[in-house]
Amino acid sequence: MSSTLSASAVSAGVLSAFVGFASSFAIVLQGLNGVGATAQEATSGLMILSVTMGLCGVCFSLWKRMPISVAWSTPSAALLATPGIPEGGFDAAVGAFVFAGFLVVITGLWRPLGRLLESIPLSLAQAMLAGILLPLCLVPFEAVAEIPAMALPIVIAWFVAGQINKFLAIPAALVVFVVMLFFNTDASSLDAIRFAQAPVLVLPEFSGSAIIGLGIPIYIVTMASQNIPGVSILRSFGYNPTPGPLFSWTGASSMLGALFGGHSISLTAMTAAICANEDAHKDLTRRYWAAVVAGLVYILFGIFAAGFVGVAELAPRILIGGIAGLALIGALTGAVQGLLYDVKSREPAILTFLITASGLSFYGIGAAFWGLLVGMSLQLWMDWKQRTLQVSQTTENI
């Protein structure tokens, strides 16, 4: 091992895991709390997600000898924060997590389901994601209005650090957050923080409304925003993994993790480049050690997840939401660009975006599903009209 593991790979792996965890663990907590998880269940979910994505990252990278990074599905966590507690509570949400993981497994094994997913225009998938993210990205500025003394320094730290290096933005915001919390929290509360907790088993309840309103959108967002881009990033650095088995194993791991409160893990599109570029190692065939190290660090973070949750619980809820929102602004920027990219799909995409962002709910099914349904319906109608017009013009010319 010492002959192949390099200092640059260790450095890249630690950086990847730190950035991936620090930049989005608040989003995961916000999401799990949003669908009814208790503090113990949210801690269990954060812990099992960190451990399973770490194990998958280590196993995939050693198996394929490629820097295959695995992380929790951040966009899916953002999705959970918006629709409210489903009918049936957190047990029903867990049932939706299991169903979403099952769909990912089937996608890896059965190509027609993957083709069906690919038939959804990318602009509409990005529009749905943008609609999910927009309300969350407004929270930091709502926090500044509500508690400026605590929130404004965090936003300033995020902005200044982000101008230096985008990967430092959220870690810098978290450092300022901890400092502000230290000076605004009673010492006895800090002493009461636990740094370890056993996982909590959650028996799933399979509710139709939760499966449609949460499970299917989680599946679409995870595949479109994480798994497929994750494969594309690896290919851009000269690797060519067979995606089907990777999808199936992450889906199966997600199903297992769901029983302990975790929502979804996937290939990562956010920090994969840290482990896959030449900074990890000059030799393309030895960069996989960076992803192995990242996986081990994720497991370590998972073991001490209770400490992260304990610190977060001491802060005002809007402040945690504000950090989550700051972490998602980059993703929102990319999603907005994606929804406007295809001129022919802009009207359905804007409609999908607006409906999703509105937060409306019918029959217990959240806005993400309805936004995508309406956008797809309009897109199909416009495509049909265009084909009919082309046939009519061809017939007249004949």
Short mmCIF file of C-alpha atoms in Angstrom, two decimals:
data_model
loop_
_atom_site.label_atom_id
_atom_site.label_comp_id
_atom_site.label_asym_id
_atom_site.label_seq_id
_atom_site.Cartn_x
_atom_site.Cartn_y
_atom_site.Cartn_z
CA MET A 1 0.00 0.00 0.00
CA SER A 2 2.78 2.43 0.87
CA SER A 3 4.29 1.95 -2.58
CA THR A 4 1.10 3.18 -4.26
CA LEU A 5 -0.45 5.60 -1.78
CA SER A 6 0.96 9.09 -2.22
CA ALA A 7 0.83 12.24 -0.13
CA SER A 8 -1.01 14.04 -2.95
CA ALA A 9 -3.70 11.35 -3.02
CA VAL A 10 -4.15 11.57 0.76
CA SER A 11 -4.37 15.36 0.55
CA ALA A 12 -6.93 15.26 -2.28
CA GLY A 13 -9.00 12.59 -0.53
CA VAL A 14 -9.14 14.44 2.78
CA LEU A 15 -10.01 17.70 1.01
CA SER A 16 -12.74 16.00 -1.04
CA ALA A 17 -14.37 14.43 2.02
CA PHE A 18 -14.10 17.58 4.12
CA VAL A 19 -15.59 19.79 1.41
CA GLY A 20 -18.30 17.24 0.59
CA PHE A 21 -19.33 16.78 4.22
CA ALA A 22 -18.93 20.34 5.46
CA SER A 23 -20.66 21.90 2.48
CA SER A 24 -23.82 19.87 2.73
CA PHE A 25 -24.39 18.12 6.07
CA ALA A 26 -26.61 21.04 7.11
CA ILE A 27 -28.72 20.41 3.99
CA VAL A 28 -29.14 16.76 4.94
CA LEU A 29 -30.20 17.66 8.48
CA GLN A 30 -32.60 20.29 7.15
CA GLY A 31 -34.10 17.78 4.76
CA LEU A 32 -34.53 14.94 7.24
CA ASN A 33 -36.07 17.31 9.80
CA GLY A 34 -38.33 18.63 7.05
CA VAL A 35 -39.98 15.23 6.55
CA GLY A 36 -40.50 14.59 10.25
CA ALA A 37 -37.31 12.97 11.55
CA THR A 38 -36.60 13.36 15.25
CA ALA A 39 -33.15 14.54 16.35
CA GLN A 40 -32.12 10.92 16.98
CA GLU A 41 -33.45 9.77 13.60
CA ALA A 42 -31.76 12.65 11.78
CA THR A 43 -28.48 11.83 13.53
CA SER A 44 -28.87 8.18 12.57
CA GLY A 45 -29.61 9.18 8.98
CA LEU A 46 -26.54 11.42 8.77
CA MET A 47 -24.40 8.69 10.30
CA ILE A 48 -25.59 5.86 8.05
CA LEU A 49 -25.29 8.03 4.94
CA SER A 50 -21.69 8.92 5.78
CA VAL A 51 -20.74 5.32 6.53
CA THR A 52 -22.45 3.76 3.49
CA MET A 53 -21.12 6.33 1.04
CA GLY A 54 -17.66 5.91 2.55
CA LEU A 55 -17.80 2.13 2.24
CA CYS A 56 -19.11 2.33 -1.34
CA GLY A 57 -16.42 4.84 -2.30
CA VAL A 58 -13.67 2.61 -0.88
CA CYS A 59 -15.05 -0.60 -2.42
CA PHE A 60 -15.82 0.90 -5.86
CA SER A 61 -12.42 2.56 -6.13
CA LEU A 62 -10.48 -0.58 -5.14
CA TRP A 63 -12.70 -2.74 -7.36
CA LYS A 64 -12.45 -0.62 -10.51
CA ARG A 65 -9.07 1.04 -9.78
CA MET A 66 -10.71 4.36 -10.57
CA PRO A 67 -11.35 7.42 -8.33
CA ILE A 68 -15.08 6.71 -7.95
CA SER A 69 -16.44 9.14 -5.38
CA VAL A 70 -19.75 8.45 -3.65
CA ALA A 71 -21.74 10.94 -1.58
CA TRP A 72 -25.22 11.53 -0.27
CA SER A 73 -27.60 13.02 -2.81
CA THR A 74 -27.51 16.71 -1.88
CA PRO A 75 -30.28 17.77 -4.33
CA SER A 76 -32.52 15.05 -2.89
CA ALA A 77 -31.86 16.32 0.62
CA ALA A 78 -32.87 19.79 -0.58
CA LEU A 79 -36.05 18.28 -2.01
CA LEU A 80 -36.97 16.89 1.42
CA ALA A 81 -36.79 20.34 3.01
CA THR A 82 -39.58 21.81 0.89
CA PRO A 83 -42.78 19.68 0.78
CA GLY A 84 -43.45 19.31 4.52
CA ILE A 85 -44.04 16.18 6.58
CA PRO A 86 -45.81 13.54 4.45
CA GLU A 87 -48.95 11.76 5.55
CA GLY A 88 -47.66 8.92 7.70
CA GLY A 89 -44.73 10.97 9.02
CA PHE A 90 -41.10 9.98 8.80
CA ASP A 91 -41.98 6.30 8.42
CA ALA A 92 -43.71 7.14 5.12
CA ALA A 93 -40.71 9.23 4.05
CA VAL A 94 -38.46 6.22 4.72
CA GLY A 95 -40.77 4.10 2.56
CA ALA A 96 -40.25 6.65 -0.22
CA PHE A 97 -36.45 6.46 0.31
CA VAL A 98 -36.57 2.67 -0.06
CA PHE A 99 -38.64 2.97 -3.24
CA ALA A 100 -36.27 5.54 -4.76
CA GLY A 101 -33.31 3.27 -4.03
CA PHE A 102 -35.16 0.36 -5.62
CA LEU A 103 -35.70 2.38 -8.81
CA VAL A 104 -31.97 3.13 -8.94
CA VAL A 105 -31.21 -0.60 -8.59
CA ILE A 106 -33.60 -1.41 -11.45
CA THR A 107 -32.07 1.36 -13.59
CA GLY A 108 -28.68 -0.27 -13.24
CA LEU A 109 -30.04 -3.72 -14.11
CA TRP A 110 -32.72 -2.90 -16.69
CA ARG A 111 -31.72 -0.52 -19.46
CA PRO A 112 -35.30 0.43 -20.59
CA LEU A 113 -35.91 2.27 -17.29
CA GLY A 114 -32.73 4.24 -17.86
CA ARG A 115 -33.94 5.15 -21.36
CA LEU A 116 -37.28 6.27 -19.90
CA LEU A 117 -35.43 8.53 -17.48
CA GLU A 118 -33.29 9.91 -20.30
CA SER A 119 -36.48 10.77 -22.23
CA ILE A 120 -37.17 13.51 -19.68
CA PRO A 121 -35.67 16.68 -21.22
CA LEU A 122 -32.64 17.82 -19.26
CA SER A 123 -34.06 21.35 -19.14
CA LEU A 124 -37.15 20.10 -17.27
CA ALA A 125 -35.10 18.08 -14.79
CA GLN A 126 -32.96 21.17 -14.17
CA ALA A 127 -36.09 23.31 -13.84
CA MET A 128 -37.49 20.97 -11.19
CA LEU A 129 -34.17 21.10 -9.34
CA ALA A 130 -34.08 24.91 -9.56
CA GLY A 131 -37.61 25.11 -8.16
CA ILE A 132 -36.60 22.87 -5.27
CA LEU A 133 -33.50 24.94 -4.52
CA LEU A 134 -34.91 28.47 -4.83
CA PRO A 135 -36.83 28.62 -1.51
CA LEU A 136 -33.80 27.21 0.31
CA CYS A 137 -31.41 29.70 -1.28
CA LEU A 138 -33.55 32.58 0.00
CA VAL A 139 -33.17 31.49 3.63
CA PRO A 140 -29.66 32.98 4.20
CA PHE A 141 -30.97 36.45 3.41
CA GLU A 142 -34.08 35.88 5.50
CA ALA A 143 -31.72 34.94 8.34
CA VAL A 144 -29.78 38.19 7.83
CA ALA A 145 -33.04 40.11 8.19
CA GLU A 146 -34.10 38.14 11.29
CA ILE A 147 -30.81 37.74 13.20
CA PRO A 148 -28.27 40.01 11.47
CA ALA A 149 -25.68 39.87 14.25
CA MET A 150 -25.18 36.13 13.72
CA ALA A 151 -26.15 35.62 10.08
CA LEU A 152 -24.40 38.56 8.39
CA PRO A 153 -20.83 37.55 9.41
CA ILE A 154 -21.51 34.04 8.07
CA VAL A 155 -22.71 35.37 4.71
CA ILE A 156 -19.73 37.74 4.47
CA ALA A 157 -17.29 34.90 5.26
CA TRP A 158 -18.95 32.72 2.61
CA PHE A 159 -18.71 35.48 -0.01
CA VAL A 160 -15.11 36.51 0.70
CA ALA A 161 -13.77 32.93 0.89
CA GLY A 162 -15.68 32.00 -2.25
CA GLN A 163 -13.91 34.74 -4.18
CA ILE A 164 -10.58 33.18 -3.19
CA ASN A 165 -11.52 29.54 -3.73
CA LYS A 166 -15.06 28.24 -4.20
CA PHE A 167 -14.26 25.08 -2.24
CA LEU A 168 -13.41 27.22 0.82
CA ALA A 169 -16.70 29.15 0.87
CA ILE A 170 -18.83 26.83 3.00
CA PRO A 171 -16.00 25.66 5.28
CA ALA A 172 -15.25 29.33 6.00
CA ALA A 173 -18.92 29.99 6.70
CA LEU A 174 -18.98 27.00 9.07
CA VAL A 175 -15.92 28.27 10.95
CA VAL A 176 -17.62 31.63 11.51
CA PHE A 177 -20.84 29.80 12.45
CA VAL A 178 -19.02 27.81 15.15
CA VAL A 179 -17.35 30.99 16.47
CA MET A 180 -20.68 32.83 16.60
CA LEU A 181 -22.30 29.85 18.30
CA PHE A 182 -19.51 29.61 20.88
CA PHE A 183 -19.96 33.22 21.94
CA ASN A 184 -23.76 33.07 21.94
CA THR A 185 -24.35 29.72 23.67
CA ASP A 186 -24.28 28.76 27.33
CA ALA A 187 -21.24 26.63 28.20
CA SER A 188 -23.40 23.96 29.83
CA SER A 189 -25.17 23.38 26.51
CA LEU A 190 -21.83 22.77 24.80
CA ASP A 191 -20.80 20.32 27.53
CA ALA A 192 -24.00 18.33 26.97
CA ILE A 193 -23.18 17.50 23.33
CA ARG A 194 -22.79 13.78 22.65
CA PHE A 195 -20.32 12.70 19.99
CA ALA A 196 -21.61 9.19 19.36
CA GLN A 197 -25.00 7.53 18.99
CA ALA A 198 -26.22 4.11 17.95
CA PRO A 199 -28.17 3.95 14.66
CA VAL A 200 -31.96 4.06 14.93
CA LEU A 201 -34.01 1.49 13.01
CA VAL A 202 -37.01 3.03 11.21
CA LEU A 203 -39.58 0.65 9.77
CA PRO A 204 -40.81 2.00 6.43
CA GLU A 205 -44.44 2.72 5.67
CA PHE A 206 -45.27 2.58 1.97
CA SER A 207 -47.65 5.43 1.24
CA GLY A 208 -48.76 6.12 -2.33
CA SER A 209 -48.65 9.88 -1.88
CA ALA A 210 -45.16 9.79 -0.32
CA ILE A 211 -43.85 7.46 -3.03
CA ILE A 212 -45.20 9.73 -5.78
CA GLY A 213 -44.40 13.03 -4.07
CA LEU A 214 -41.01 12.09 -2.61
CA GLY A 215 -39.77 8.75 -3.95
CA ILE A 216 -40.07 9.44 -7.67
CA PRO A 217 -38.65 13.01 -7.48
CA ILE A 218 -35.74 11.73 -5.33
CA TYR A 219 -35.02 9.10 -7.98
CA ILE A 220 -35.15 11.59 -10.86
CA VAL A 221 -33.08 14.23 -9.10
CA THR A 222 -30.49 11.68 -7.91
CA MET A 223 -30.05 10.16 -11.36
CA ALA A 224 -30.17 13.42 -13.34
CA SER A 225 -28.12 15.58 -10.97
CA GLN A 226 -25.73 13.10 -9.36
CA ASN A 227 -25.35 9.66 -10.93
CA ILE A 228 -25.28 10.56 -14.62
CA PRO A 229 -23.09 13.69 -14.17
CA GLY A 230 -20.84 11.67 -11.85
CA VAL A 231 -20.13 9.19 -14.65
CA SER A 232 -19.62 12.06 -17.10
CA ILE A 233 -17.01 13.69 -14.83
CA LEU A 234 -15.06 10.44 -14.58
CA ARG A 235 -15.11 10.10 -18.36
CA SER A 236 -13.90 13.67 -18.77
CA PHE A 237 -10.75 12.70 -16.84
CA GLY A 238 -10.07 9.64 -19.00
CA TYR A 239 -11.91 6.92 -17.06
CA ASN A 240 -14.62 4.75 -18.59
CA PRO A 241 -16.57 2.89 -15.88
CA THR A 242 -19.54 0.66 -16.67
CA PRO A 243 -22.28 2.63 -14.87
CA GLY A 244 -24.96 -0.06 -14.46
CA PRO A 245 -23.35 -2.00 -11.58
CA LEU A 246 -22.36 1.23 -9.81
CA PHE A 247 -25.93 2.51 -10.00
CA SER A 248 -27.33 -0.78 -8.70
CA TRP A 249 -24.92 -0.99 -5.76
CA THR A 250 -25.56 2.62 -4.71
CA GLY A 251 -29.30 1.96 -5.01
CA ALA A 252 -29.07 -1.18 -2.87
CA SER A 253 -26.96 0.67 -0.30
CA SER A 254 -29.53 3.47 -0.27
CA MET A 255 -32.30 0.95 0.42
CA LEU A 256 -30.34 -0.46 3.35
CA GLY A 257 -29.43 2.99 4.66
CA ALA A 258 -33.06 4.11 4.42
CA LEU A 259 -33.95 1.67 7.22
CA PHE A 260 -31.77 3.80 9.50
CA GLY A 261 -33.00 7.19 8.26
CA GLY A 262 -30.73 7.88 5.28
CA HIS A 263 -32.40 9.25 2.16
CA SER A 264 -30.06 8.41 -0.75
CA ILE A 265 -26.45 7.99 -1.79
CA SER A 266 -25.10 8.23 -5.33
CA LEU A 267 -22.08 8.88 -7.45
CA THR A 268 -21.05 12.44 -6.80
CA ALA A 269 -20.84 15.24 -9.31
CA MET A 270 -19.81 17.90 -6.80
CA THR A 271 -16.43 16.78 -5.46
CA ALA A 272 -15.48 13.97 -7.87
CA ALA A 273 -13.11 16.24 -9.76
CA ILE A 274 -10.94 16.74 -6.66
CA CYS A 275 -10.07 13.04 -6.61
CA ALA A 276 -9.96 12.58 -10.39
CA ASN A 277 -7.69 15.44 -11.48
CA GLU A 278 -3.90 15.46 -11.68
CA ASP A 279 -3.53 17.15 -8.29
CA ALA A 280 -4.46 13.78 -6.77
CA HIS A 281 -1.60 12.14 -8.69
CA LYS A 282 0.22 12.66 -11.95
CA ASP A 283 -0.36 9.00 -12.80
CA LEU A 284 -3.94 8.39 -13.98
CA THR A 285 -3.86 4.82 -12.67
CA ARG A 286 -3.03 5.81 -9.09
CA ARG A 287 -5.63 8.52 -8.44
CA TYR A 288 -8.12 6.00 -7.14
CA TRP A 289 -6.33 6.15 -3.78
CA ALA A 290 -7.69 9.67 -3.31
CA ALA A 291 -11.27 8.34 -3.48
CA VAL A 292 -10.30 5.52 -1.08
CA VAL A 293 -8.99 8.04 1.43
CA ALA A 294 -12.10 10.20 0.98
CA GLY A 295 -14.27 7.16 1.73
CA LEU A 296 -12.35 6.40 4.92
CA VAL A 297 -12.71 10.02 6.08
CA TYR A 298 -16.45 9.89 5.38
CA ILE A 299 -16.72 6.80 7.59
CA LEU A 300 -14.89 8.67 10.35
CA PHE A 301 -17.27 11.63 10.02
CA GLY A 302 -20.19 9.21 10.21
CA ILE A 303 -18.99 7.68 13.46
CA PHE A 304 -18.98 11.13 15.08
CA ALA A 305 -22.12 12.41 13.33
CA ALA A 306 -23.86 12.94 16.67
CA GLY A 307 -21.37 15.68 17.52
CA PHE A 308 -22.12 17.59 14.30
CA VAL A 309 -25.84 17.30 14.95
CA GLY A 310 -25.42 18.35 18.58
CA VAL A 311 -23.64 21.54 17.56
CA ALA A 312 -26.21 22.28 14.86
CA GLU A 313 -29.09 21.86 17.33
CA LEU A 314 -27.74 24.69 19.48
CA ALA A 315 -28.21 27.20 16.67
CA PRO A 316 -31.45 28.90 15.58
CA ARG A 317 -33.13 26.77 12.93
CA ILE A 318 -33.09 29.60 10.40
CA LEU A 319 -29.31 29.86 10.78
CA ILE A 320 -28.83 26.18 9.88
CA GLY A 321 -31.19 26.71 6.96
CA GLY A 322 -29.13 29.72 5.96
CA ILE A 323 -25.89 27.71 5.78
CA ALA A 324 -27.70 25.04 3.77
CA GLY A 325 -28.97 27.73 1.41
CA LEU A 326 -25.50 29.19 0.90
CA ALA A 327 -24.20 25.73 0.04
CA LEU A 328 -26.88 25.36 -2.64
CA ILE A 329 -26.43 28.67 -4.47
CA GLY A 330 -23.87 27.16 -6.84
CA ALA A 331 -26.23 24.29 -7.64
CA LEU A 332 -29.07 26.77 -8.21
CA THR A 333 -26.91 28.74 -10.64
CA GLY A 334 -26.18 25.61 -12.67
CA ALA A 335 -29.83 24.54 -12.63
CA VAL A 336 -31.06 27.94 -13.86
CA GLN A 337 -28.53 27.85 -16.68
CA GLY A 338 -29.70 24.34 -17.56
CA LEU A 339 -33.40 25.17 -17.63
CA LEU A 340 -32.82 28.09 -20.02
CA TYR A 341 -30.32 26.32 -22.29
CA ASP A 342 -32.79 24.76 -24.74
CA VAL A 343 -34.82 27.53 -26.37
CA LYS A 344 -37.56 25.12 -27.51
CA SER A 345 -38.15 23.90 -23.95
CA ARG A 346 -38.01 27.22 -22.13
CA GLU A 347 -41.76 27.64 -21.64
CA PRO A 348 -42.30 24.13 -20.18
CA ALA A 349 -39.13 24.55 -18.11
CA ILE A 350 -40.21 27.90 -16.66
CA LEU A 351 -43.62 26.42 -15.83
CA THR A 352 -41.97 23.44 -14.14
CA PHE A 353 -39.73 25.80 -12.19
CA LEU A 354 -42.57 28.06 -11.02
CA ILE A 355 -44.88 25.23 -9.95
CA THR A 356 -42.09 23.44 -8.10
CA ALA A 357 -40.94 26.62 -6.36
CA SER A 358 -44.53 27.50 -5.37
CA GLY A 359 -44.68 24.61 -2.90
CA LEU A 360 -48.24 23.66 -3.86
CA SER A 361 -49.52 20.23 -2.84
CA PHE A 362 -52.50 18.17 -3.98
CA TYR A 363 -53.60 14.84 -2.48
CA GLY A 364 -50.52 14.87 -0.26
CA ILE A 365 -48.19 14.93 -3.31
CA GLY A 366 -45.60 17.68 -3.33
CA ALA A 367 -44.89 20.40 -5.88
CA ALA A 368 -41.84 18.75 -7.49
CA PHE A 369 -43.97 15.98 -8.98
CA TRP A 370 -46.70 18.34 -10.20
CA GLY A 371 -44.17 20.76 -11.68
CA LEU A 372 -42.50 18.01 -13.68
CA LEU A 373 -45.86 16.52 -14.72
CA VAL A 374 -47.21 19.83 -16.02
CA GLY A 375 -43.92 20.70 -17.72
CA MET A 376 -43.73 17.29 -19.42
CA SER A 377 -47.35 17.55 -20.54
CA LEU A 378 -46.76 20.97 -22.10
CA GLN A 379 -43.54 19.75 -23.72
CA LEU A 380 -45.30 16.73 -25.26
CA TRP A 381 -48.13 18.98 -26.51
CA MET A 382 -45.67 21.41 -28.10
CA ASP A 383 -43.72 18.54 -29.71
CA TRP A 384 -46.97 17.07 -31.10
CA LYS A 385 -48.01 20.43 -32.54
CA GLN A 386 -44.60 20.84 -34.17
CA ARG A 387 -44.73 17.37 -35.74
CA THR A 388 -48.29 17.95 -36.96
CA LEU A 389 -47.26 21.24 -38.53
CA GLN A 390 -44.29 19.63 -40.26
CA VAL A 391 -46.47 16.80 -41.64
CA SER A 392 -49.03 19.34 -42.86
CA GLN A 393 -46.38 21.43 -44.61
CA THR A 394 -44.87 18.31 -46.22
CA THR A 395 -48.30 17.22 -47.48
CA GLU A 396 -49.00 20.66 -48.99
CA ASN A 397 -45.64 20.69 -50.78
CA ILE A 398 -46.42 17.31 -52.33
#
